[in-house]
mmCIF file of C-alpha atoms in Angstrom:
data_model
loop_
_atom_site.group_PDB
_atom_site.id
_atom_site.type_symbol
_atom_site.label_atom_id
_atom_site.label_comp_id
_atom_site.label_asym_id
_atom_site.label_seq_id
_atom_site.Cartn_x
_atom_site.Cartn_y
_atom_site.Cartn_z
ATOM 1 C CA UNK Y 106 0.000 0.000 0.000
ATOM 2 C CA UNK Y 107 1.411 3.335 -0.545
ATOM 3 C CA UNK Y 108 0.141 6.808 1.129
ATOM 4 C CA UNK Y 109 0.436 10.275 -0.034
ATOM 5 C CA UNK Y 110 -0.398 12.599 1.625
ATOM 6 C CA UNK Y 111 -1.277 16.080 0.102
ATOM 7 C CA UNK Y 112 -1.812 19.635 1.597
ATOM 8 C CA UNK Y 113 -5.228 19.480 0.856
ATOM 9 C CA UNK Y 114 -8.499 18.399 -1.396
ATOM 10 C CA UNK Y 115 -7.540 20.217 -4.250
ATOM 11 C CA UNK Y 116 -4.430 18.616 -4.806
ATOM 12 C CA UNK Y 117 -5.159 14.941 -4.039
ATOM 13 C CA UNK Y 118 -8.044 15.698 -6.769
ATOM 14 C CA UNK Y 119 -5.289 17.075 -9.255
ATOM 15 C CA UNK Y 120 -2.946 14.173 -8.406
ATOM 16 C CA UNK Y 121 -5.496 11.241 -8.866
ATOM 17 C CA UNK Y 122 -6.501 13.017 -12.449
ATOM 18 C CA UNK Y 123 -3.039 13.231 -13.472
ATOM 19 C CA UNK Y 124 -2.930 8.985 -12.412
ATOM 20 C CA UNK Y 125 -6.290 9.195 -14.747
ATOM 21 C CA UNK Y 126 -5.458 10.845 -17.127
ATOM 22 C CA UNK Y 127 -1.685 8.924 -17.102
ATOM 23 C CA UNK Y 128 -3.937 5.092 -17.626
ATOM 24 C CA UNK Y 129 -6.094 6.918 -20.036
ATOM 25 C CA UNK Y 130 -2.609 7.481 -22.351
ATOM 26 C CA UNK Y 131 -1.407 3.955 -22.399
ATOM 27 C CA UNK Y 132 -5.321 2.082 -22.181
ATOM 28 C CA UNK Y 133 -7.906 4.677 -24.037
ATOM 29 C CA UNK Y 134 -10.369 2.349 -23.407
ATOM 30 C CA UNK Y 135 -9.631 2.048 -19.524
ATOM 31 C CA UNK Y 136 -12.748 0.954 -16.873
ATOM 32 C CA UNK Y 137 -12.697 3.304 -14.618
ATOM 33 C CA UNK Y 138 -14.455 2.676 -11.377
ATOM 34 C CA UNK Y 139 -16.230 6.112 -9.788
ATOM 35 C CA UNK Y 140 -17.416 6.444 -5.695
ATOM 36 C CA UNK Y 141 -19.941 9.432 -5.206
ATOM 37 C CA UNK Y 142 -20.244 11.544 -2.136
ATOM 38 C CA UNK Y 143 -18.149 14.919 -1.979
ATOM 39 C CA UNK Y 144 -14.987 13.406 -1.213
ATOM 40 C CA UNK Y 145 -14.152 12.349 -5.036
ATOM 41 C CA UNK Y 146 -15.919 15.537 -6.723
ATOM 42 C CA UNK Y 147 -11.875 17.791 -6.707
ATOM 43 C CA UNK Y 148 -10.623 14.411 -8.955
ATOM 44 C CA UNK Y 149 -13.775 15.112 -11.371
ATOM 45 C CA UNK Y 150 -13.424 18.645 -11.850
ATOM 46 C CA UNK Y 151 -10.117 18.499 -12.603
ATOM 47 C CA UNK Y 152 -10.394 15.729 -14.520
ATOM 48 C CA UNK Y 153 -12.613 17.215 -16.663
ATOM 49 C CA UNK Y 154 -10.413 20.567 -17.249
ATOM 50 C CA UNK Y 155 -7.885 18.161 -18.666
ATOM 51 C CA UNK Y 156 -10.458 16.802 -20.788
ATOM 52 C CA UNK Y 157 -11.804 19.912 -21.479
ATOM 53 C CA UNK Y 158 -7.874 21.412 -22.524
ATOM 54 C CA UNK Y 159 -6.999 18.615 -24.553
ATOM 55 C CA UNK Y 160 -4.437 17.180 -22.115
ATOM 56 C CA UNK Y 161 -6.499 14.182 -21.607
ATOM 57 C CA UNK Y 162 -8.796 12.364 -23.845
ATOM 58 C CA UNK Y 163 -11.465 10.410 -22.426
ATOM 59 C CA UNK Y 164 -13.276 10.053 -25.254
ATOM 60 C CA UNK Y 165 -12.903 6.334 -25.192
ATOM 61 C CA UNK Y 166 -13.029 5.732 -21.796
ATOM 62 C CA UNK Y 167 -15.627 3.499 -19.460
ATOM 63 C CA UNK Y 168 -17.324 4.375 -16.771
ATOM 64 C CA UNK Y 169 -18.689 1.899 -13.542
ATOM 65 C CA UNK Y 170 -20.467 2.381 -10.519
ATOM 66 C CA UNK Y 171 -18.839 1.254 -7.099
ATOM 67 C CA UNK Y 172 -22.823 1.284 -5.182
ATOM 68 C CA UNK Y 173 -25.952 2.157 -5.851
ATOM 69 C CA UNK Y 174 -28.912 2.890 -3.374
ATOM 70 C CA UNK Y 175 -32.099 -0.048 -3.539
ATOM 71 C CA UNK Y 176 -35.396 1.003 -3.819
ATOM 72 C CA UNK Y 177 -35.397 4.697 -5.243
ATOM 73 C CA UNK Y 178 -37.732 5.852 -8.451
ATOM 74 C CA UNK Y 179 -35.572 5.321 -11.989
ATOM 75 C CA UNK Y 180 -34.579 8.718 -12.286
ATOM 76 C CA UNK Y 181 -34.367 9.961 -8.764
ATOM 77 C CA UNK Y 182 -31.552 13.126 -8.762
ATOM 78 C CA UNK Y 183 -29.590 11.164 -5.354
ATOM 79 C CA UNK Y 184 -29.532 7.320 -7.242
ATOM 80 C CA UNK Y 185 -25.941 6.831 -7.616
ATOM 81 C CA UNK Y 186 -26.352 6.363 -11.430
ATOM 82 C CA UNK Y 187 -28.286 10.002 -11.625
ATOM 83 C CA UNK Y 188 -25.178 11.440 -9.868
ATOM 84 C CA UNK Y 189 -22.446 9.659 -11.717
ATOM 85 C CA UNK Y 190 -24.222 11.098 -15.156
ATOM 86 C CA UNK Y 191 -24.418 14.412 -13.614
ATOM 87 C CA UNK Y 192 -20.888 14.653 -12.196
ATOM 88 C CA UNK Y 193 -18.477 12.059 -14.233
ATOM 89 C CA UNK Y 194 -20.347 11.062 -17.785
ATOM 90 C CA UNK Y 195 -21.581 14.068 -18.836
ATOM 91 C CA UNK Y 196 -18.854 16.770 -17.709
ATOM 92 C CA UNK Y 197 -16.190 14.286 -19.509
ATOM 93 C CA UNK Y 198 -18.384 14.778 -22.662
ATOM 94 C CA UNK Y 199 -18.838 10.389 -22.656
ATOM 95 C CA UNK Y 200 -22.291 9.474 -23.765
ATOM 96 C CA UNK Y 201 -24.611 7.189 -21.317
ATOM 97 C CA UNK Y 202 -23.314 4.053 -23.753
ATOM 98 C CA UNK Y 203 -19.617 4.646 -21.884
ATOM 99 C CA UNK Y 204 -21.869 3.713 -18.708
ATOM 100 C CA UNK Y 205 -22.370 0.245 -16.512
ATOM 101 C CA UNK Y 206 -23.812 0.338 -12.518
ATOM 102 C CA UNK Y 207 -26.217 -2.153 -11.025
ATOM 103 C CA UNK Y 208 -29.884 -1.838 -11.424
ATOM 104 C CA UNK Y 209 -31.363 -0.948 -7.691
ATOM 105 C CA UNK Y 210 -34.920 -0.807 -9.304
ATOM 106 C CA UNK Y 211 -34.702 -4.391 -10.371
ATOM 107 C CA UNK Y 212 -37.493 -6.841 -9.026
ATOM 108 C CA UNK Y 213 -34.892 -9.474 -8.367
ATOM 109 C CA UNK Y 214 -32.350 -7.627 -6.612
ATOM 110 C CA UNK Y 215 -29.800 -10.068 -6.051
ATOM 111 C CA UNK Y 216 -29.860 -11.383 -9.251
ATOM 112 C CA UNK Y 217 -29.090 -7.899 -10.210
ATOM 113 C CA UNK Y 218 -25.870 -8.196 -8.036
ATOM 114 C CA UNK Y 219 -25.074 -10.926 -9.402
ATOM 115 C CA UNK Y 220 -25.750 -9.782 -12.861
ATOM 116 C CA UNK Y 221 -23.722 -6.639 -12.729
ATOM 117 C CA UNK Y 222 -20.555 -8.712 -10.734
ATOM 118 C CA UNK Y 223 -20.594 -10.548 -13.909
ATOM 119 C CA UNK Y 224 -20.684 -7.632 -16.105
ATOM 120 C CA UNK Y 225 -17.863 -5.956 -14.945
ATOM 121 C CA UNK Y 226 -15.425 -9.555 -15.344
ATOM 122 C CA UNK Y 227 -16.904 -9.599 -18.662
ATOM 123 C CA UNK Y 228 -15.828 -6.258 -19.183
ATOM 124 C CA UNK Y 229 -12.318 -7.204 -18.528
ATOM 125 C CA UNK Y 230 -12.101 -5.656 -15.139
ATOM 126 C CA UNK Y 231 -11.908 -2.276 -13.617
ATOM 127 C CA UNK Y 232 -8.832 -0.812 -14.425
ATOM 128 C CA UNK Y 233 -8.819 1.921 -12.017
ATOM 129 C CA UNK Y 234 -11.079 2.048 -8.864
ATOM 130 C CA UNK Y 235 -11.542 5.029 -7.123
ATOM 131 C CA UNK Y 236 -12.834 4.765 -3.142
ATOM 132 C CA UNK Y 237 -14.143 6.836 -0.650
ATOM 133 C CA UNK Y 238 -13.868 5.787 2.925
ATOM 134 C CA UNK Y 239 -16.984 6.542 5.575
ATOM 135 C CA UNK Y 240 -15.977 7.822 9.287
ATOM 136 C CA UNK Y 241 -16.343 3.754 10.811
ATOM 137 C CA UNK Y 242 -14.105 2.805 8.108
ATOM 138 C CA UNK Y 243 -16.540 1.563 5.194
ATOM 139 C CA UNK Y 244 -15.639 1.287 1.657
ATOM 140 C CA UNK Y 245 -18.434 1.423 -1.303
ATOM 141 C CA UNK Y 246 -21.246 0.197 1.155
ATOM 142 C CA UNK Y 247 -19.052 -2.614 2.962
ATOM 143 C CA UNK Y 248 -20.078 -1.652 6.365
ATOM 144 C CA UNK Y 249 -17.642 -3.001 9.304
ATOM 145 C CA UNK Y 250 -17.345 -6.884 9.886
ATOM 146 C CA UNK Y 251 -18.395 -7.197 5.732
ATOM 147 C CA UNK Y 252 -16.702 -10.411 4.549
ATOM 148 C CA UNK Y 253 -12.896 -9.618 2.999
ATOM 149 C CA UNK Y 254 -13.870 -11.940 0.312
ATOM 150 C CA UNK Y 255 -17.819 -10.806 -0.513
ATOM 151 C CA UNK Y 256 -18.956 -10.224 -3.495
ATOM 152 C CA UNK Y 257 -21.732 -7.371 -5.234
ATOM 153 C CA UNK Y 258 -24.224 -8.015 -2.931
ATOM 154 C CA UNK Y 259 -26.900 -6.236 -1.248
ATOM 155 C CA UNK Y 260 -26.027 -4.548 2.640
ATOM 156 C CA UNK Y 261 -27.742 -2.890 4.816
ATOM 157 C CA UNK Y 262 -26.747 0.415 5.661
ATOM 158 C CA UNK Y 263 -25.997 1.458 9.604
ATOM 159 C CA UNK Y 264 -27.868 4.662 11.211
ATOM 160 C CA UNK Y 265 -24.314 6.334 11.028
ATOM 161 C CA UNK Y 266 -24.143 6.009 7.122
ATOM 162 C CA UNK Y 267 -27.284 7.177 6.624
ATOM 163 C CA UNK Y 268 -26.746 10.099 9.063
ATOM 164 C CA UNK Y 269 -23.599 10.828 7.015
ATOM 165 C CA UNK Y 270 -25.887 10.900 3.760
ATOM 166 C CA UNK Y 271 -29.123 12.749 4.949
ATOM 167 C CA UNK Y 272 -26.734 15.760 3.864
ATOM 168 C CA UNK Y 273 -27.683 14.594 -0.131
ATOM 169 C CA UNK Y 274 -31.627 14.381 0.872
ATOM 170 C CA UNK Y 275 -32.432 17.868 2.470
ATOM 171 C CA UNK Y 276 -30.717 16.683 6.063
ATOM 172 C CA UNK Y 277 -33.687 14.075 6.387
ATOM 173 C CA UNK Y 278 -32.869 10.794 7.027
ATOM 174 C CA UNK Y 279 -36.230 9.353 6.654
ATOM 175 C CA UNK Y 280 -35.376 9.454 2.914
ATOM 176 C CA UNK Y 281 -32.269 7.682 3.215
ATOM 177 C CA UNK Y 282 -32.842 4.064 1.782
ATOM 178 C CA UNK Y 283 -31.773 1.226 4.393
ATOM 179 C CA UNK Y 284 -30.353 -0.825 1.564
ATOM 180 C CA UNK Y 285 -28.551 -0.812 -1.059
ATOM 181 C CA UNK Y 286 -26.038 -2.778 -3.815
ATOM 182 C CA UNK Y 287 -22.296 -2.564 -3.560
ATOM 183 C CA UNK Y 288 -19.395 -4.090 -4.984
ATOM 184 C CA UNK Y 289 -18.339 -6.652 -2.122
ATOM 185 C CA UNK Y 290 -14.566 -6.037 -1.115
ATOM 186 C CA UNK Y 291 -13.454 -9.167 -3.071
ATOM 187 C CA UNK Y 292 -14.872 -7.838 -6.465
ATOM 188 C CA UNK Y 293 -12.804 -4.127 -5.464
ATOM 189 C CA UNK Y 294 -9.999 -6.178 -4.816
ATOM 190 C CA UNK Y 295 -9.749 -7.539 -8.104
ATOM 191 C CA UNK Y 296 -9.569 -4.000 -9.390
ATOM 192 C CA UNK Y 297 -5.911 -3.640 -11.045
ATOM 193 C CA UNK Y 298 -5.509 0.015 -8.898
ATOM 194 C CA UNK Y 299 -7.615 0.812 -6.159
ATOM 195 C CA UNK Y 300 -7.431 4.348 -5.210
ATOM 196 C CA UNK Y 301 -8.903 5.631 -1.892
ATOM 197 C CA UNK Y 302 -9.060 9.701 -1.193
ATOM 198 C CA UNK Y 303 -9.685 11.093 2.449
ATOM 199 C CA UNK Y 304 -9.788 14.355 3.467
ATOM 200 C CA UNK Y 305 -10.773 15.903 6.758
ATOM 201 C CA UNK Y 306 -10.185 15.409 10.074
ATOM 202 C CA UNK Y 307 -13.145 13.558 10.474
ATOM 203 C CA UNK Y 308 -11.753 10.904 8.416
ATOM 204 C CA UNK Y 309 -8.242 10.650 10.529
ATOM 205 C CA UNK Y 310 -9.319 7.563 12.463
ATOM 206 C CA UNK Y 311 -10.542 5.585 9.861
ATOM 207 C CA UNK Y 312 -7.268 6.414 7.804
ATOM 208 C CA UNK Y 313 -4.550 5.326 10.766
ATOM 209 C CA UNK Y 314 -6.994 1.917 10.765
ATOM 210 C CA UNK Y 315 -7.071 1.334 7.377
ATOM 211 C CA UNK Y 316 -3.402 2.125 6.941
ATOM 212 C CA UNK Y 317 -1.409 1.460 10.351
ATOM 213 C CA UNK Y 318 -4.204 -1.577 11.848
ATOM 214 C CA UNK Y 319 -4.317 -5.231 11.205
ATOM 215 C CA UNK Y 320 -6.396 -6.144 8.587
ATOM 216 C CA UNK Y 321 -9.856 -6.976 10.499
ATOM 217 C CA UNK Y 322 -13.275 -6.938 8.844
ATOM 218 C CA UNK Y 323 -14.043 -3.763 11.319
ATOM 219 C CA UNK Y 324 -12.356 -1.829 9.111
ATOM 220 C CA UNK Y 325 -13.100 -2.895 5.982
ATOM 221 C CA UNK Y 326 -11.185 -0.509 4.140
ATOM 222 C CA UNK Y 327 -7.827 -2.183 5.514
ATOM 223 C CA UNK Y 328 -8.597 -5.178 2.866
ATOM 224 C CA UNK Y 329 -6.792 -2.410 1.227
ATOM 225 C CA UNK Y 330 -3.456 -3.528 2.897
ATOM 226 C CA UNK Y 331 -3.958 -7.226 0.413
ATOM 227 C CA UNK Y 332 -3.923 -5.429 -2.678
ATOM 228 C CA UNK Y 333 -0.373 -5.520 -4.537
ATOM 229 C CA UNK Y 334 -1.276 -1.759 -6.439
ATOM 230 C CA UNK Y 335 -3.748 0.049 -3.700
ATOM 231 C CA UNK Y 336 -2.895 3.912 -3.363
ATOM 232 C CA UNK Y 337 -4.291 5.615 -0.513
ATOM 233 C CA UNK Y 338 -4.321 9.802 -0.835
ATOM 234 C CA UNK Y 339 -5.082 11.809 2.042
ATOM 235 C CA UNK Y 340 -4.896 15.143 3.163
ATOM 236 C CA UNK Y 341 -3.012 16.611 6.090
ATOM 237 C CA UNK Y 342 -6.167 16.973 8.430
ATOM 238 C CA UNK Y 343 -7.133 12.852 7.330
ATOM 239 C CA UNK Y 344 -3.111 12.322 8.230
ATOM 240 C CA UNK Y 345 -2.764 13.784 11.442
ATOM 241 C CA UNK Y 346 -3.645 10.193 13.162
ATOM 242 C CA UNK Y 347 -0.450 8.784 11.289
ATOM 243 C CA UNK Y 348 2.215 7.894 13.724
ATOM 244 C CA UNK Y 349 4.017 7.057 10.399
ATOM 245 C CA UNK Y 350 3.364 9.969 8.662
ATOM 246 C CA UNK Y 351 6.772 11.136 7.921
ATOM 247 C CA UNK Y 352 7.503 7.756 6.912
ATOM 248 C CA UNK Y 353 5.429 8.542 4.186
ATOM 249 C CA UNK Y 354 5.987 11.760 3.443
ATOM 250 C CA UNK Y 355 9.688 11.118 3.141
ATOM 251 C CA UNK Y 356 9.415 7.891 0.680
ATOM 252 C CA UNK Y 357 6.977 9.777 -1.767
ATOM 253 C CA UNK Y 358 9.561 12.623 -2.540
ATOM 254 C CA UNK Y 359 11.870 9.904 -3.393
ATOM 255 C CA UNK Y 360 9.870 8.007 -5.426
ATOM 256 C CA UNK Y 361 11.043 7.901 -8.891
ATOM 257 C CA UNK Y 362 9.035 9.789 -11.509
ATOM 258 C CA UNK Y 363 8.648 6.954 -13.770
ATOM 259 C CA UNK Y 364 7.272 4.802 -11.007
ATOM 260 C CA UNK Y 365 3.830 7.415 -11.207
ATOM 261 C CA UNK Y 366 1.805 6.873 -8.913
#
């Protein structure tokens, strides 16, 4: 696992487009794995300057979803595939063709899972997965003690999640679905580069876990720690629970360029 750690937001957003944009050069048809929530939106916009510029193109580039809530209208402006349209597809001028997520409306919900876990291996694989992580530690919707090895499923979502979301649906938590489909933490594991992004102090605990812990299904973002190619990026408020964070600091300005990131 390897950590950066950036002054803030901004530049962890610049840095992960530049990685983007850097897969996009050598694979133009790359499968690029998107999380939602506000952590991720500083890699989109700049991403899409590039794009916009002509330092990246995108044109042939896929899309996936990481989640997606269970239970809300086709259509609904907070389903994760409205919000991946709104903020990735369409600002990266990619057509709703570019675009694969899991069907929450589906009558048959875990065959949906199932469905959309085969899709992406038939797809090839995500080349690129990008990750938020939630304040106990989640990743996508793998709340703590989710199996290491589990597969798109569906999960339940704990009160503290949907507290943390009720921000997206007017601060009422009422309209927070209870459920919804994720990729399990075995199918983001078989992602060639995970990428996780944290930023705030309110994230600091989860990071040290994730990054300094033991591997424990509490924490299921420290599956991380198993991947040969996982990147975590944080900023220096998400650091400031590293006891290693000099460490880190110190063996990222030495990194050779060619090495990227």
């Amino acid at each position: 696992m390897e950590v950066v750690i950036v002054p803030d937001a901004k530049a962890g957003g610049e840095l992960i487009a530049g990685a983007i944009g850097a897969l996009l050069s050598r694979k133009p048809d790359a499968l690029l794995g998107v999380a939602t929530g506000s952590t991720p939106l500083p890699i989109y916009r700049a991403l899409a300057e590039k794009v916009r510029s002509g330092a990246v193109d995108a044109s042939r580039a896929r899309i996936c979803q990481l989640d997606e809530y269970v239970g809300l209208p086709a259509g609904h402006p907070e389903s994760y595939r409205s919000v991946v349209l709104r903020e990735v597809v369409e600002p990266l001028g990619l057509s709703e063709a570019s675009f694969m997520g899991p069907d929450g409306s589906a009558e048959d919900v875990q065959a949906a899972c199932e469905a959309y876990d085969q899709a992406l291996a038939d797809a090839g694989g995500v080349d690129l997965q990008l990750l938020g992580i939630g304040t106990d530690g989640h990743i996508g919707f793998n709340e703590p003690c989710s199996s290491l090895a589990s597969r798109t499923r569906i999960k339940t979502l704990t009160d503290q999640t949907r507290v943390d979301n009720a921000r997206f649906f007017d601060d009422d938590i009422e309209q927070v679905p209870h459920h919804v489909i994720t990729q399990g933490i075995g199918t983001i594991l078989e992602s060639r580069h995970p990428i996780l992004l944290a930023t705030g102090e309110g994230k600091a605990d989860a990071v040290a876990q994730t990054v300094e812990g033991p591997v424990a299904a509490i924490v299921p973002a420290s599956a991380l720690q198993l991947h040969p190619h996982a990147t975590v990026v944080v900023d220096e408020a998400a650091a400031s629970k590293l006891k290693l964070a000099d460490y880190f600091r110190a063996t990222y300005a030495a990194k050779p360029l060619w090495q990227g990131i």
